[in-house]
Every structure is written in C-alpha cells, then in structure tokens.
Short mmCIF file of C-alpha atoms in Angstrom, two decimals:
data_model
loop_
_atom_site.label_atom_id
_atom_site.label_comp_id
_atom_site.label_asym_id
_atom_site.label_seq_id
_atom_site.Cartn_x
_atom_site.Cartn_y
_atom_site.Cartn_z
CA UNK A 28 -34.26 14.66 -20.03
CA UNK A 29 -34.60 11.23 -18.61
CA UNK A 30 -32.45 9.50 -15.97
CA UNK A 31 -29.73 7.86 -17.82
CA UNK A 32 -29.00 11.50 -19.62
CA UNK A 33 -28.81 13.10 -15.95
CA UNK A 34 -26.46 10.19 -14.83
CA UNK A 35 -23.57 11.27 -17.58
CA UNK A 36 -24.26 14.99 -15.81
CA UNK A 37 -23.67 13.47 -12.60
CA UNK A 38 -20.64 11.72 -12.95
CA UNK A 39 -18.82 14.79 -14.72
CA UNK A 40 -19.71 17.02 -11.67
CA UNK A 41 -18.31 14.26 -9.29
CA UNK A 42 -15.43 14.10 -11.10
CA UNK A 43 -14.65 17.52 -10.47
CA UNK A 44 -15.37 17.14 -6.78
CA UNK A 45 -18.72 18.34 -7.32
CA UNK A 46 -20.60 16.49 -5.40
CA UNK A 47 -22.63 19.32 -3.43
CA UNK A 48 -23.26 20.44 -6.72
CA UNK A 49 -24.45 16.96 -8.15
CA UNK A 50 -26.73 15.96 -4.90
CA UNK A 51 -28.70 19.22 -5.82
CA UNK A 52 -29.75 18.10 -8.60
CA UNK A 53 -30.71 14.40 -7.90
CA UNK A 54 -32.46 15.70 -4.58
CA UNK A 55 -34.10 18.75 -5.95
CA UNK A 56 -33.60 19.72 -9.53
CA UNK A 57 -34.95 16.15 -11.51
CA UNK A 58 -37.75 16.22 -9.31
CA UNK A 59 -38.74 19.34 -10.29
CA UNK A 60 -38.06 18.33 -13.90
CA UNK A 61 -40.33 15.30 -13.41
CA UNK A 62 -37.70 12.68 -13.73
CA UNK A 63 -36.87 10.19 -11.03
CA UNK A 64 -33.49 9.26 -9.83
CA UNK A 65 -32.68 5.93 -10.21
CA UNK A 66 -30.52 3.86 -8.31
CA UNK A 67 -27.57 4.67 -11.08
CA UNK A 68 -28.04 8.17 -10.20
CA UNK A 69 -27.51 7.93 -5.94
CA UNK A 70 -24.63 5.21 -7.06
CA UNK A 71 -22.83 7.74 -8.47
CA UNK A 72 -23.28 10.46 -5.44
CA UNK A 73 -22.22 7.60 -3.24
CA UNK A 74 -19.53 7.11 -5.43
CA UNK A 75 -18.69 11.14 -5.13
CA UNK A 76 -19.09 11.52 -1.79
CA UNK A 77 -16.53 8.60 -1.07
CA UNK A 78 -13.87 10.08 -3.30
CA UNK A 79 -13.87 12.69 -1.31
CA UNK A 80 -13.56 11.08 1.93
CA UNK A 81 -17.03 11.77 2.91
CA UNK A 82 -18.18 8.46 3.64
CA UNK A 83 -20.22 9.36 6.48
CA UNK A 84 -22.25 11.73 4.51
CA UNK A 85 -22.43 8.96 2.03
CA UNK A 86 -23.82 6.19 4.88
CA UNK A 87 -26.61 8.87 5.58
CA UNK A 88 -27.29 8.97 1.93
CA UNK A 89 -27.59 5.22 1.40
CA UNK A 90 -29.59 5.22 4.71
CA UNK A 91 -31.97 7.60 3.56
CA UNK A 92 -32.51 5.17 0.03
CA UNK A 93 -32.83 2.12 2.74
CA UNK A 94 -35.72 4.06 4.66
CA UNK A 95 -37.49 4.44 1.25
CA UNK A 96 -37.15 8.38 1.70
CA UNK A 97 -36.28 8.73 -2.11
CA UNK A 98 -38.30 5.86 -3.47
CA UNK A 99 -35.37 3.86 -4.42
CA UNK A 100 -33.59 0.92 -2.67
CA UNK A 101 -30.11 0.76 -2.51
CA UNK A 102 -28.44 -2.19 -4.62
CA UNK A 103 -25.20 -4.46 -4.03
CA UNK A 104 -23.11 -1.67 -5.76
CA UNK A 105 -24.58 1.32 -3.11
CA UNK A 106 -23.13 -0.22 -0.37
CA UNK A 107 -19.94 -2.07 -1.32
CA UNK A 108 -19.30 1.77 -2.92
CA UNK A 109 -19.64 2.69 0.99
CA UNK A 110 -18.19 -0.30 2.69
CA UNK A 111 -15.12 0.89 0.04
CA UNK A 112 -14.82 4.30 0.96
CA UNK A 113 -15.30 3.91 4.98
CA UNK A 114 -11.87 1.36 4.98
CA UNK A 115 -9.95 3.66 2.13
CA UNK A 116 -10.62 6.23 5.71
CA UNK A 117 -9.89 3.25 7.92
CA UNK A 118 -13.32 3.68 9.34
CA UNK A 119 -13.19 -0.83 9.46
CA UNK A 120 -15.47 -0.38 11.90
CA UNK A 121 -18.33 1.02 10.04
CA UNK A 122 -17.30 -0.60 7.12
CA UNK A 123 -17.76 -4.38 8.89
CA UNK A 124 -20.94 -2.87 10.43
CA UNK A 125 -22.60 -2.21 7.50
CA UNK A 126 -21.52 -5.39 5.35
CA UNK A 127 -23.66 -6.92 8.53
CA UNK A 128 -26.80 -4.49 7.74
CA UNK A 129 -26.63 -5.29 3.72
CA UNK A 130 -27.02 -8.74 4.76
CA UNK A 131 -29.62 -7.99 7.43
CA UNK A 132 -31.32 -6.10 3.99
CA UNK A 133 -31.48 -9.43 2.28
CA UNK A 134 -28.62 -7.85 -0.20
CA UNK A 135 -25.41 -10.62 -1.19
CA UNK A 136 -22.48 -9.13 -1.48
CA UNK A 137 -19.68 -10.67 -3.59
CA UNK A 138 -15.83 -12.02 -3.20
CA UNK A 139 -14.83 -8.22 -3.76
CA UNK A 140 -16.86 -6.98 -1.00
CA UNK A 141 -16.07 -9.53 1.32
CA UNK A 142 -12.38 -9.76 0.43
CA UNK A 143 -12.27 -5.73 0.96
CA UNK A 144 -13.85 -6.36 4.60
CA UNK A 145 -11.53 -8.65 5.33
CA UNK A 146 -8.17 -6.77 4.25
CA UNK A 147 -9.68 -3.86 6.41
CA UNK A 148 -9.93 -5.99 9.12
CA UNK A 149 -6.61 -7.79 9.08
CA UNK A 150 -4.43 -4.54 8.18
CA UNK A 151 -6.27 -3.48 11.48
CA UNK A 152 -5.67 -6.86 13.44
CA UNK A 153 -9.14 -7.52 13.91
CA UNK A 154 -8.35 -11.13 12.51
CA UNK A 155 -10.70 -12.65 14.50
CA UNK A 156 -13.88 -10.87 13.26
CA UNK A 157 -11.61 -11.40 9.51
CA UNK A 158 -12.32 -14.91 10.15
CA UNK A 159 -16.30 -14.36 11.10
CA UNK A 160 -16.31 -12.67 7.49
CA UNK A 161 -14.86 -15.20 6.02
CA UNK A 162 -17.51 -17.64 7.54
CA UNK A 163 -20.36 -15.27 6.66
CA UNK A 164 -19.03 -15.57 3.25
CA UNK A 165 -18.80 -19.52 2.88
CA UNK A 166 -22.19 -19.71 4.53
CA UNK A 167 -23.45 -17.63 1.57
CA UNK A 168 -22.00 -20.09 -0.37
CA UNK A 169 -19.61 -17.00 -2.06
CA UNK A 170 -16.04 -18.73 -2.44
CA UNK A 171 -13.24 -17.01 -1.27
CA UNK A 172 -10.23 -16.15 -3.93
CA UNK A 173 -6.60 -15.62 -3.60
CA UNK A 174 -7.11 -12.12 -2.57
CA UNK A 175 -9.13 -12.93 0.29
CA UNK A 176 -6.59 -15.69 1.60
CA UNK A 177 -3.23 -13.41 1.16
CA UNK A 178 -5.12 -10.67 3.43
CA UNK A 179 -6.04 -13.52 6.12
CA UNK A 180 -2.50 -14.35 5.52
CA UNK A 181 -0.90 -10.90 5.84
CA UNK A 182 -3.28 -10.31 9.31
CA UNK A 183 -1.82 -14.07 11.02
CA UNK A 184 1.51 -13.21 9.52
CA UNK A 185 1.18 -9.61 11.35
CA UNK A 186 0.55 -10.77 14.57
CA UNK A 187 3.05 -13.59 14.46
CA UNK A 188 0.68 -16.21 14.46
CA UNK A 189 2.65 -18.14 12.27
CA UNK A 190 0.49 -21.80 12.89
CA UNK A 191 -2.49 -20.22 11.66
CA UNK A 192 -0.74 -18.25 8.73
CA UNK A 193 0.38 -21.65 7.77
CA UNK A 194 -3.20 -23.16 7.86
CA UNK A 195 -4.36 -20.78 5.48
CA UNK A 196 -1.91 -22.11 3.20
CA UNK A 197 -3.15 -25.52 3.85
CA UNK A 198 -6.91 -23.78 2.99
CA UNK A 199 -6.02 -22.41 -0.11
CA UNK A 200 -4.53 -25.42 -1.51
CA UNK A 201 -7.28 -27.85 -0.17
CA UNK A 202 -9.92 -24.77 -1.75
CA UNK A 203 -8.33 -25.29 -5.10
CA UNK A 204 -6.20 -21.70 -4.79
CA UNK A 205 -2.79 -22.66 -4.63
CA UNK A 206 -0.47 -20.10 -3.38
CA UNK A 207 0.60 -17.36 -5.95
CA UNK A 208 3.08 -14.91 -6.34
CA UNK A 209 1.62 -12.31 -3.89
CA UNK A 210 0.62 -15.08 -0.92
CA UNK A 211 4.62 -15.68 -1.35
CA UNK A 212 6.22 -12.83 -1.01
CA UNK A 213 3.77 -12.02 1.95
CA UNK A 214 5.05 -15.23 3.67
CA UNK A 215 8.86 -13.89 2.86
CA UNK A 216 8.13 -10.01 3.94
CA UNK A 217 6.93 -11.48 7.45
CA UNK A 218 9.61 -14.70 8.16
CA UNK A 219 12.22 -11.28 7.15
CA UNK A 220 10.98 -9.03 9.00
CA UNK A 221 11.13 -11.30 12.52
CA UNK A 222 15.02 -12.81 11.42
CA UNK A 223 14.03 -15.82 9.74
CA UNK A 224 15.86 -15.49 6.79
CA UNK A 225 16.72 -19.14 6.55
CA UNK A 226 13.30 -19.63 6.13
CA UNK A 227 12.52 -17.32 4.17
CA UNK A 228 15.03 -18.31 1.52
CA UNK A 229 13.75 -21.80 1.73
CA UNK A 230 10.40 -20.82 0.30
CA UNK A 231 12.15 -18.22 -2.19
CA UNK A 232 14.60 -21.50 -3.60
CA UNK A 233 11.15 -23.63 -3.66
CA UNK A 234 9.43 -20.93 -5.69
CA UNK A 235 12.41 -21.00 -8.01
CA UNK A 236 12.47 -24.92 -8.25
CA UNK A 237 8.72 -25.04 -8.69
CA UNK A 238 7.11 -21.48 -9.32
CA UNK A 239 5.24 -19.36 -9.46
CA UNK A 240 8.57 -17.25 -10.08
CA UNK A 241 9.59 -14.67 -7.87
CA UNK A 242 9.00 -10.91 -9.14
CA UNK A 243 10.80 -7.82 -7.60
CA UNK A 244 8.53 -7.53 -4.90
CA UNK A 245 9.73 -10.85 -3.88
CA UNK A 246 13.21 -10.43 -4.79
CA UNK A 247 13.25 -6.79 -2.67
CA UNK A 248 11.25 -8.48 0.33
CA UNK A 249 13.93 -11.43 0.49
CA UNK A 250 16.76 -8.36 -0.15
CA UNK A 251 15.42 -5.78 2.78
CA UNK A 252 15.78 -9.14 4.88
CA UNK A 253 19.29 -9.90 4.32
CA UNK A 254 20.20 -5.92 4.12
CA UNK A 255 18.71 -5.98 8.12
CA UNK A 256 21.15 -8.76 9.25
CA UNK A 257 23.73 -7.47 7.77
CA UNK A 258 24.49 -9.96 5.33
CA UNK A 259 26.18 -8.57 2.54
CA UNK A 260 27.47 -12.04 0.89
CA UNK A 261 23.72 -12.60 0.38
CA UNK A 262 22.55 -9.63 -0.56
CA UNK A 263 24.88 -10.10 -3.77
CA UNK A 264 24.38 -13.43 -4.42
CA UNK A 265 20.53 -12.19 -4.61
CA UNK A 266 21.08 -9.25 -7.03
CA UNK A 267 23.16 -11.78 -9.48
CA UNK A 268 19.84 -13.90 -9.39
CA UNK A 269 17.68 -11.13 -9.73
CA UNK A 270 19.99 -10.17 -13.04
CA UNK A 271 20.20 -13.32 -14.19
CA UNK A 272 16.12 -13.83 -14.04
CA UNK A 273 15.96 -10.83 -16.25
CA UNK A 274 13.94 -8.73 -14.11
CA UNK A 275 15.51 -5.04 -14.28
CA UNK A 276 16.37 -3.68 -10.25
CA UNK A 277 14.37 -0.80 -8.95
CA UNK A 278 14.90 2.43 -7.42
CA UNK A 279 13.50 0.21 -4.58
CA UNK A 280 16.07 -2.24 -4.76
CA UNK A 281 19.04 0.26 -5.04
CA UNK A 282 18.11 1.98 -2.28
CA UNK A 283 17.95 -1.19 0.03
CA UNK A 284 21.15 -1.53 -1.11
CA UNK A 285 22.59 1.33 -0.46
CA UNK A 286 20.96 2.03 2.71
CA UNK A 287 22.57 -1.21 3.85
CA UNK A 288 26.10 -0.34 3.18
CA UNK A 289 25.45 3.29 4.26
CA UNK A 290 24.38 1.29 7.87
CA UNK A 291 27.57 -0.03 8.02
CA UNK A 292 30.07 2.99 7.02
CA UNK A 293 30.47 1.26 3.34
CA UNK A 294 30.12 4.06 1.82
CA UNK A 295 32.74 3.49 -1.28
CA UNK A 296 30.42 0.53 -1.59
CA UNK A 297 27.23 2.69 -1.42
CA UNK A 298 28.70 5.12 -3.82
CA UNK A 299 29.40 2.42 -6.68
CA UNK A 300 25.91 1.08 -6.11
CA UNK A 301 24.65 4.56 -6.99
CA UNK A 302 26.89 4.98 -10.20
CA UNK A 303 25.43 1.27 -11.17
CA UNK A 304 22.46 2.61 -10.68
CA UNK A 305 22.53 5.53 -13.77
CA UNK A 306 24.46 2.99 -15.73
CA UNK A 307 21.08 1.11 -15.58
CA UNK A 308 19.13 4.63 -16.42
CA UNK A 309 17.70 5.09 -13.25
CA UNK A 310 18.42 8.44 -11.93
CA UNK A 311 19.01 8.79 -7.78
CA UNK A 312 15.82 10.03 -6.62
CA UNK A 313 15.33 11.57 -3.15
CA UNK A 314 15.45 8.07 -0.99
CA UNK A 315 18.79 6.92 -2.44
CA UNK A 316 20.58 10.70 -2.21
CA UNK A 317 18.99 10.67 1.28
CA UNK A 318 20.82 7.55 1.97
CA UNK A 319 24.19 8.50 0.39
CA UNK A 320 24.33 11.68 2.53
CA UNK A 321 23.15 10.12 5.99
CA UNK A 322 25.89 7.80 5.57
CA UNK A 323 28.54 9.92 4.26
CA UNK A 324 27.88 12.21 7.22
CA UNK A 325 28.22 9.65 9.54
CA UNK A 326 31.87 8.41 8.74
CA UNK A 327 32.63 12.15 8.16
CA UNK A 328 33.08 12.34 4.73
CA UNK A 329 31.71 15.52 4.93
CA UNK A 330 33.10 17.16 0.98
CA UNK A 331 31.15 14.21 -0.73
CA UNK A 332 28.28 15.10 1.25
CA UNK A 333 28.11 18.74 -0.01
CA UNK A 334 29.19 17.50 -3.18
CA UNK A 335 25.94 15.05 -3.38
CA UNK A 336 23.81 17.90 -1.69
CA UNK A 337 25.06 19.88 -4.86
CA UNK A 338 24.23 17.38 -7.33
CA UNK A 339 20.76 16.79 -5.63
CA UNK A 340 20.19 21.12 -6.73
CA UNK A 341 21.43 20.40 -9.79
CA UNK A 342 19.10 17.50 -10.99
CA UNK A 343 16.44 19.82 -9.77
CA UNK A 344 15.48 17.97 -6.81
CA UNK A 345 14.09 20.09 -4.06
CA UNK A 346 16.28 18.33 -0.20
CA UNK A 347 13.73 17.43 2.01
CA UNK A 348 14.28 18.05 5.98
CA UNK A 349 16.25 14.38 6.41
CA UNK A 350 18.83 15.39 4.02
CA UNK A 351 19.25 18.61 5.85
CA UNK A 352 18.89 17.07 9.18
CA UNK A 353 21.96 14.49 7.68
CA UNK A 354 23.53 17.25 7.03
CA UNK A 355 23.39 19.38 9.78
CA UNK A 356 24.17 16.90 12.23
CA UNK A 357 27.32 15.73 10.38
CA UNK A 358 28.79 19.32 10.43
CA UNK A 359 27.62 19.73 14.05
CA UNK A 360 29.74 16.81 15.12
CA UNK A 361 32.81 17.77 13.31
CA UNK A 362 32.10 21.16 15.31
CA UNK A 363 31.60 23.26 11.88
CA UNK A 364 29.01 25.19 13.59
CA UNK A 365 29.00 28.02 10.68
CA UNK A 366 28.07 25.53 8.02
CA UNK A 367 25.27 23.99 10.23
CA UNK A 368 23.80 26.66 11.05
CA UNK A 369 24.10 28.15 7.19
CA UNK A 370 22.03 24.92 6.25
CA UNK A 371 19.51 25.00 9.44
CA UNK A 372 18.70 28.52 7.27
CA UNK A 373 18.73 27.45 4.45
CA UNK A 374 16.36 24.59 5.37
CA UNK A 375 13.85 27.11 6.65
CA UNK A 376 13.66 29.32 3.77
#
C-alpha cells in the first residue's frame, strides 16, 4: 500500500472522529509497513484533530513536522488547517501567533488565511493587530478581497469607530472592491443597533437606487432597527418593500415582528402576524411561540397563552424553559399560584 491509498483510510477514520485511531497509523503502522507519510497524510490528522476541537494537539503535531521529527515539512494547507481550527475555538491568540511563525518558516499564506486572521481578530476587537495583518498581507503583495474588508469593517463598526469604518469603505473602492451586499448590511446592522436609523435607511434607499440590492439579511437588519425604536409605521412600510422586491419573509423576520408588537402589549397585532405567517407556509417555530406567550402573559391574556402553550404540544414542539418561565410568571402575577406551580412541575419533569 502506498501513501495516497493510506490517505483515503485516513480521512474515513477522521470522519468518524477517529483521529486517535488514524494518528496510529501514520505514526506507527505505515512505518512499519515501509511507506512514508506524506504531507497529505499529517494534513488530514491536522484536519481531524481540528474538527474535533483539538487544535492544540494539532499545533504539537504540525510542530513536530516543523522540527523535521517525521521527515516531512508542513505546507501552506498544515497550518492555515490550524490557524482555522484555533479561531473556530476562539483561541485568536494562537491563531495570529502562528500565521507570524508560517511566515517566520518562509511559508505565504493566502487571502483566505489572512482574511480568517483578521475576522478572528476583529470579532475579538483586536482591530489594531487586524490592521498589522492586513499590512503583513499587502507587504506580501497578497491583495485583500471583500471578505477581508467587511471583517475590518464589522471590528471599526463594533467598537463605534465609525471614521475608520468609513475609511475602509473609501479602501475598498479606491482597491477596486466596491462595497457589496454583505459590507452593506454590516454598515446597517451597526448605524441600527446605536439609533441611527436615519442613517441607516439612507444607505438602504441608496442601495435600492443604485444596488447591489438589498437581501433579507439587509431587509431584517434595517427591520430589527426600526422594531427597537418602536417604529411601527416603518416597520410596515419595510415589509411592503420587502414583498414587493419578491424576496419571501423569514421565520427571522416574523419573529422581529412579532416580538416588536409583543414589546408593546400589541398583541392582536402580534397574533395576526403569526396567522400571516402559516398563510405564507411557515409554521411558528419555538422563537415566534416564545414571543406570542411572553407577550400575552404580560397584558394578562392569560387563556390565549395556555391556548398557544397547547398548540406548541400539539405541533410536537417540545417548550423550552422561557416559555415556561413566560408562563409561570404571568400566572404568578395574576396570583394563580396552583397553575404556576403545576407548570414549574411540569417544567422539571
């Protein structure tokens, strides 16, 4: 059996989350056959050993082909596979530590490596050392792609740096990336999510005017926005665009919906959203029935609730501890103690 045959072995016993297993036999058993791993072969342990959240073991692995103690040299694949699995653990540390050693190794990495790093890095607002990647990068001469922008964007945008999110858009456009979809709807999700809805809509009515069009992510970003101020009149005047642009609403777009009425005791309002929502085929799932019976509860309509609680049984969907909690509370406070403590029962069996 050569190498290549012993690879197909290897990747079938990883797949299975056999790693152990599959490390035996590229550390002991093909030696003792007389074949030599290759670096295919220790990819796909590294490969194994980060599925399974063992990228520490994995490090030590690659380490050990770095020190030539297996007589093969680790590749560009070998350590993005690690740099991959140590910020899927949000280990960004190690991960940014050892995109430093692969260069140190003489070893390029390319726009997906470097764009990973840099996601890592921003999701944990490490910008700053986002931006040293980014410069390591362009000194490589390895040009940056939309990805990589929308994560420095998403990192500024986090912080509420807002002059420097808005440089990278200047960046992108002067690096020939204009702004797509995603870098969008980023922008929107942040301006929302601090009250600046007015400016959020501003881009949203651009994108319209001049594309890219907005998808539902945009659409529901824009709509969570509105839903958080309160602004109902908007929120509508949204959906009828959202219809009109053909593009079908979500569980995830009912349920900001309903949630926001539910906030504000609308719950005949809530309650038509939800029967608009099966005429569209989408059954309630547990987010929107969560939502109908948290607000129900809370203006005391306390028959609907159990009525809803009953349905949720009936569609086979097994109430999780914030329906019961909803629950609970609203029977509590219209001092049915029986009932509530019937369901606190019921919710630990």
């Amino acid at each position: 059996m050569d190498a290549i045959t012993f690879t197909h072995l290897l990747w079938g016993l990883c797949a299975e989350k056999r790693t152990s297993d599959a490390i035996d036999i590229v550390l002991r058993r093909m030696p003792e056959l007389g074949c030599t791993p290759n670096v295919f072969s220790y990819n796909v342990l590294l490969k194994g050993l980060c599925d399974e959240k063992k990228s520490q073991e994995a490090l030590e692995l690659l380490q050990m082909m770095a020190d030539d103690g297996c007589g093969c040299a680790p590749d560009m694949v070998s350590y993005s596979t690690v740099i991959d699995g140590f910020i899927k653990e949000g280990e960004v540390g190690n991960a940014y530590r050892l995109l430093r050693e692969m260069l140190d190794h003489g070893i390029s990495p390319d726009v997906v490596t470097y764009s990973s790093v840099i996601d890592g890095l921003c999701k944990a607002q490490s910008v700053n050392k986002a931006e040293e990647v980014l410069r390591l990068m362009l000194d490589k001469d390895v040009m940056p792609n939309n990805t990589t922008y929308n994560s420095l964007l998403n990192g500024y945008c986090s912080l509420g740096q807002w002059k420097e999110a808005f440089q990278v858009l200047k960046e992108m456009s002067r690096d020939g990336h204009g702004p797509n979809v995603v870098t969008y709807t980023v922008l929107i999700g942040h301006l929302c999510k601090n009250g600046r809805c007015t400016e959020a809509r501003k881009i949203f009515d651009s994108m319209v005017q001049n594309g890219p069009n907005p998808d539902a992510a945009t659409y529901g970003s824009l709509l969570q926005g509105y839903a958080t101020k309160g602004d109902h009149v908007e929120m509508n005047h949204l959906i009828d665009l959202l219809v009109r642009d053909g593009i079908p609403p979500s569980h995830h777009i009912f349920n900001i919906l309903i949630t926001a009425y539910g906030k504000h005791g609308m719950m005949d309002e809530a309650m038509l959203i939800c029967n608009k929502m099966r005429q569209q085929g989408l059954e309630p799932n547990l987010v929107t029935y969560g939502s109908v019976l948290d607000g129900l509860c809370k203006v005391g309509r306390l028959d609907d609730a159990m009525s809803q609680f009953n349905q949720i049984i009936s569609d086979g969907i097994a109430p999780d501890s914030k329906i019961f909690t909803a629950l609970i509370h609203g029977f509590s406070a219209s001092g049915k103690w029986e009932k509530a403590e019937e369901l606190f029962y019921e919710m630990l069996d």
